[in-house]
């Protein structure tokens, strides 16, 4: 389960990162509204925790932006202001729940689990994703092309899953680095090129039809051409 936390206060962000990681969630932190909105609309998350008061874009605007692209991802609002108006505004813009700071981590965890249960009973993510003759079974961690099993390392499988979730979308190297390696935006992204090359050697090289395409200097896209 992957949670995006959009929170500018370093202490709260660190507290959430630590607590959620310890509870086996994969956590990405965005420290301003702009980065948060960008990540939320570019990538699949199972849940988003969103602070109201944020630099660059406030939580209301971020939420409106998220809902333009994604009606379903559960969004939990965090705010210091406990006025009823703020709560009503968040819920009317499409937040699923609302928590007032300061909150106990256990309460947050209970809310998260309830939101995830609700969202999963509605949308069952497909277990098998397909493109052309490539089939990726997310539960069994198995990928085949033309019925032939591909022997992938866990990182290669994670990379392939990311591509499969975003078929036809351009994925920048920094985004891939962030999602698959949990690295910062400024980190060296050469590791991405190396990993994509390895994945291609198994996924594309033995076959006539290529599925991973390069946009030089920008990133990669998985699609049928
Ligand atoms: Ca804040």
GROMACS .gro file of C-alpha atoms and ligand atoms in nm:
model
  226
    1UNK     CA    1   0.000   0.000   0.000
    2UNK     CA    2   0.142   0.332  -0.108
    3UNK     CA    3   0.048   0.653   0.076
    4UNK     CA    4   0.126   1.004  -0.039
    5UNK     CA    5   0.169   1.252   0.247
    6UNK     CA    6   0.142   1.618   0.148
    7UNK     CA    7   0.267   1.805   0.452
    8UNK     CA    8   0.507   2.098   0.484
    9UNK     CA    9   0.594   2.076   0.853
   10UNK     CA   10   0.911   1.864   0.870
   11UNK     CA   11   0.832   1.731   1.218
   12UNK     CA   12   0.482   1.614   1.128
   13UNK     CA   13   0.603   1.473   0.797
   14UNK     CA   14   0.883   1.279   0.969
   15UNK     CA   15   0.641   1.153   1.235
   16UNK     CA   16   0.398   1.030   0.968
   17UNK     CA   17   0.674   0.877   0.758
   18UNK     CA   18   0.812   0.685   1.053
   19UNK     CA   19   0.478   0.568   1.189
   20UNK     CA   20   0.334   0.462   0.855
   21UNK     CA   21   0.654   0.287   0.746
   22UNK     CA   22   0.655   0.092   1.070
   23UNK     CA   23   0.304  -0.018   0.981
   24UNK     CA   24   0.426  -0.148   0.645
   25UNK     CA   25   0.302   0.132   0.427
   26UNK     CA   26   0.521   0.266   0.151
   27UNK     CA   27   0.533   0.642   0.204
   28UNK     CA   28   0.613   0.934  -0.026
   29UNK     CA   29   0.633   1.284   0.122
   30UNK     CA   30   0.560   1.601  -0.072
   31UNK     CA   31   0.649   1.918   0.120
   32UNK     CA   32   0.444   2.168  -0.077
   33UNK     CA   33   0.111   2.176  -0.257
   34UNK     CA   34   0.256   2.196  -0.604
   35UNK     CA   35   0.472   1.884  -0.573
   36UNK     CA   36   0.185   1.709  -0.399
   37UNK     CA   37  -0.065   1.781  -0.676
   38UNK     CA   38   0.188   1.678  -0.939
   39UNK     CA   39   0.265   1.344  -0.773
   40UNK     CA   40  -0.099   1.276  -0.693
   41UNK     CA   41  -0.205   1.317  -1.054
   42UNK     CA   42   0.094   1.139  -1.209
   43UNK     CA   43   0.111   0.828  -0.995
   44UNK     CA   44  -0.112   0.569  -0.837
   45UNK     CA   45  -0.149   0.595  -0.460
   46UNK     CA   46  -0.378   0.393  -0.239
   47UNK     CA   47  -0.443   0.688  -0.011
   48UNK     CA   48  -0.346   1.054   0.021
   49UNK     CA   49  -0.297   1.245   0.347
   50UNK     CA   50  -0.331   1.614   0.277
   51UNK     CA   51  -0.252   1.911   0.500
   52UNK     CA   52  -0.469   2.221   0.449
   53UNK     CA   53  -0.211   2.496   0.501
   54UNK     CA   54   0.066   2.440   0.249
   55UNK     CA   55   0.316   2.652   0.057
   56UNK     CA   56   0.266   2.714  -0.318
   57UNK     CA   57  -0.082   2.557  -0.340
   58UNK     CA   58  -0.314   2.521  -0.042
   59UNK     CA   59  -0.483   2.193   0.046
   60UNK     CA   60  -0.819   2.298  -0.101
   61UNK     CA   61  -0.663   2.366  -0.441
   62UNK     CA   62  -0.460   2.046  -0.429
   63UNK     CA   63  -0.774   1.847  -0.350
   64UNK     CA   64  -0.968   2.009  -0.636
   65UNK     CA   65  -0.679   1.924  -0.868
   66UNK     CA   66  -0.665   1.561  -0.747
   67UNK     CA   67  -1.040   1.516  -0.795
   68UNK     CA   68  -1.024   1.646  -1.153
   69UNK     CA   69  -0.814   1.341  -1.241
   70UNK     CA   70  -0.898   1.087  -0.980
   71UNK     CA   71  -1.239   1.057  -0.819
   72UNK     CA   72  -1.159   0.745  -0.626
   73UNK     CA   73  -0.834   0.772  -0.433
   74UNK     CA   74  -0.923   0.820  -0.064
   75UNK     CA   75  -0.809   1.159   0.069
   76UNK     CA   76  -0.771   1.227   0.440
   77UNK     CA   77  -0.749   1.594   0.530
   78UNK     CA   78  -0.528   1.713   0.815
   79UNK     CA   79  -0.581   2.054   0.961
   80UNK     CA   80  -0.506   2.264   1.265
   81UNK     CA   81  -0.830   2.457   1.232
   82UNK     CA   82  -1.122   2.277   1.384
   83UNK     CA   83  -1.393   2.507   1.255
   84UNK     CA   84  -1.693   2.336   1.116
   85UNK     CA   85  -1.664   2.541   0.792
   86UNK     CA   86  -1.320   2.405   0.718
   87UNK     CA   87  -1.442   2.052   0.769
   88UNK     CA   88  -1.749   2.103   0.552
   89UNK     CA   89  -1.539   2.265   0.279
   90UNK     CA   90  -1.295   1.974   0.273
   91UNK     CA   91  -1.570   1.717   0.256
   92UNK     CA   92  -1.764   1.907  -0.010
   93UNK     CA   93  -1.450   1.928  -0.227
   94UNK     CA   94  -1.426   1.551  -0.214
   95UNK     CA   95  -1.217   1.462   0.090
   96UNK     CA   96  -1.317   1.131   0.246
   97UNK     CA   97  -1.227   1.208   0.603
   98UNK     CA   98  -1.092   1.484   0.821
   99UNK     CA   99  -0.856   1.481   1.117
  100UNK     CA  100  -0.778   1.775   1.347
  101UNK     CA  101  -0.420   1.840   1.457
  102UNK     CA  102  -0.286   1.740   1.699
  103UNK     CA  103  -0.403   1.384   1.651
  104UNK     CA  104  -0.287   1.054   1.791
  105UNK     CA  105  -0.114   0.823   1.550
  106UNK     CA  106  -0.342   0.537   1.651
  107UNK     CA  107  -0.646   0.738   1.554
  108UNK     CA  108  -0.490   0.827   1.220
  109UNK     CA  109  -0.408   0.463   1.159
  110UNK     CA  110  -0.765   0.358   1.238
  111UNK     CA  111  -0.901   0.617   0.994
  112UNK     CA  112  -0.659   0.506   0.724
  113UNK     CA  113  -0.752   0.142   0.764
  114UNK     CA  114  -1.120   0.221   0.747
  115UNK     CA  115  -1.076   0.434   0.433
  116UNK     CA  116  -0.870   0.164   0.266
  117UNK     CA  117  -1.127  -0.103   0.351
  118UNK     CA  118  -1.401   0.113   0.203
  119UNK     CA  119  -1.212   0.195  -0.115
  120UNK     CA  120  -1.104  -0.164  -0.171
  121UNK     CA  121  -1.450  -0.306  -0.140
  122UNK     CA  122  -1.553  -0.066  -0.420
  123UNK     CA  123  -1.269  -0.092  -0.665
  124UNK     CA  124  -1.090  -0.417  -0.689
  125UNK     CA  125  -0.761  -0.349  -0.862
  126UNK     CA  126  -0.711  -0.595  -1.144
  127UNK     CA  127  -0.463  -0.861  -1.055
  128UNK     CA  128  -0.341  -0.916  -1.408
  129UNK     CA  129  -0.239  -0.629  -1.633
  130UNK     CA  130  -0.187  -0.677  -2.007
  131UNK     CA  131  -0.039  -0.500  -2.303
  132UNK     CA  132   0.021  -0.668  -2.639
  133UNK     CA  133   0.145  -1.019  -2.556
  134UNK     CA  134   0.283  -0.913  -2.219
  135UNK     CA  135   0.096  -1.028  -1.910
  136UNK     CA  136   0.187  -0.918  -1.558
  137UNK     CA  137   0.035  -1.092  -1.258
  138UNK     CA  138   0.072  -0.849  -0.969
  139UNK     CA  139  -0.017  -1.094  -0.695
  140UNK     CA  140   0.197  -1.382  -0.812
  141UNK     CA  141   0.481  -1.149  -0.917
  142UNK     CA  142   0.492  -1.320  -1.253
  143UNK     CA  143   0.543  -1.170  -1.597
  144UNK     CA  144   0.514  -1.350  -1.928
  145UNK     CA  145   0.555  -1.247  -2.291
  146UNK     CA  146   0.399  -1.463  -2.554
  147UNK     CA  147   0.348  -1.724  -2.280
  148UNK     CA  148   0.718  -1.722  -2.197
  149UNK     CA  149   0.805  -1.651  -1.834
  150UNK     CA  150   1.035  -1.352  -1.782
  151UNK     CA  151   1.297  -1.399  -1.512
  152UNK     CA  152   1.289  -1.064  -1.331
  153UNK     CA  153   1.452  -0.942  -1.011
  154UNK     CA  154   1.218  -0.782  -0.753
  155UNK     CA  155   1.332  -0.431  -0.859
  156UNK     CA  156   1.278  -0.512  -1.226
  157UNK     CA  157   0.933  -0.639  -1.142
  158UNK     CA  158   0.856  -0.321  -0.945
  159UNK     CA  159   0.974  -0.114  -1.241
  160UNK     CA  160   0.763  -0.317  -1.483
  161UNK     CA  161   0.458  -0.284  -1.254
  162UNK     CA  162   0.501   0.093  -1.250
  163UNK     CA  163   0.509   0.096  -1.632
  164UNK     CA  164   0.205  -0.131  -1.650
  165UNK     CA  165   0.004   0.096  -1.420
  166UNK     CA  166   0.087   0.391  -1.644
  167UNK     CA  167   0.065   0.248  -1.993
  168UNK     CA  168   0.101   0.513  -2.260
  169UNK     CA  169   0.218   0.774  -2.008
  170UNK     CA  170   0.558   0.932  -2.016
  171UNK     CA  171   0.740   0.852  -1.693
  172UNK     CA  172   1.030   1.083  -1.613
  173UNK     CA  173   1.348   0.933  -1.474
  174UNK     CA  174   1.307   1.129  -1.150
  175UNK     CA  175   0.954   0.998  -1.108
  176UNK     CA  176   1.071   0.641  -1.166
  177UNK     CA  177   1.358   0.689  -0.920
  178UNK     CA  178   1.113   0.823  -0.663
  179UNK     CA  179   0.861   0.545  -0.709
  180UNK     CA  180   1.080   0.239  -0.745
  181UNK     CA  181   1.380   0.333  -0.531
  182UNK     CA  182   1.219   0.589  -0.300
  183UNK     CA  183   1.499   0.828  -0.390
  184UNK     CA  184   1.486   1.207  -0.385
  185UNK     CA  185   1.420   1.412  -0.692
  186UNK     CA  186   1.777   1.541  -0.702
  187UNK     CA  187   1.936   1.198  -0.672
  188UNK     CA  188   2.140   1.053  -0.953
  189UNK     CA  189   1.894   0.895  -1.193
  190UNK     CA  190   2.156   0.698  -1.384
  191UNK     CA  191   2.041   0.398  -1.182
  192UNK     CA  192   1.708   0.428  -1.365
  193UNK     CA  193   1.870   0.407  -1.708
  194UNK     CA  194   2.070   0.103  -1.603
  195UNK     CA  195   1.762  -0.071  -1.462
  196UNK     CA  196   1.550   0.008  -1.769
  197UNK     CA  197   1.826  -0.128  -1.992
  198UNK     CA  198   1.829  -0.453  -1.790
  199UNK     CA  199   1.452  -0.480  -1.800
  200UNK     CA  200   1.455  -0.423  -2.175
  201UNK     CA  201   1.713  -0.694  -2.227
  202UNK     CA  202   1.461  -0.940  -2.085
  203UNK     CA  203   1.135  -0.783  -2.192
  204UNK     CA  204   1.205  -0.642  -2.538
  205UNK     CA  205   1.532  -0.770  -2.681
  206UNK     CA  206   1.416  -1.129  -2.745
  207UNK     CA  207   1.097  -1.009  -2.917
  208UNK     CA  208   1.022  -0.825  -3.239
  209UNK     CA  209   0.766  -0.585  -3.096
  210UNK     CA  210   0.927  -0.337  -2.855
  211UNK     CA  211   0.715  -0.208  -2.568
  212UNK     CA  212   0.944   0.031  -2.376
  213UNK     CA  213   1.031   0.346  -2.568
  214UNK     CA  214   1.278   0.622  -2.480
  215UNK     CA  215   1.214   0.993  -2.494
  216UNK     CA  216   1.570   1.109  -2.493
  217UNK     CA  217   1.662   1.325  -2.196
  218UNK     CA  218   1.308   1.301  -2.056
  219UNK     CA  219   1.209   0.949  -1.965
  220UNK     CA  220   1.036   0.634  -2.081
  221UNK     CA  221   0.695   0.521  -2.195
  222UNK     CA  222   0.548   0.171  -2.217
  223UNK     CA  223   0.313   0.136  -2.510
  224UNK     CA  224   0.226  -0.065  -2.815
  225UNK     CA  225   0.341   0.113  -3.132
  226LIG    CA1  226   0.098   2.304   0.709
   0.00000   0.00000   0.00000
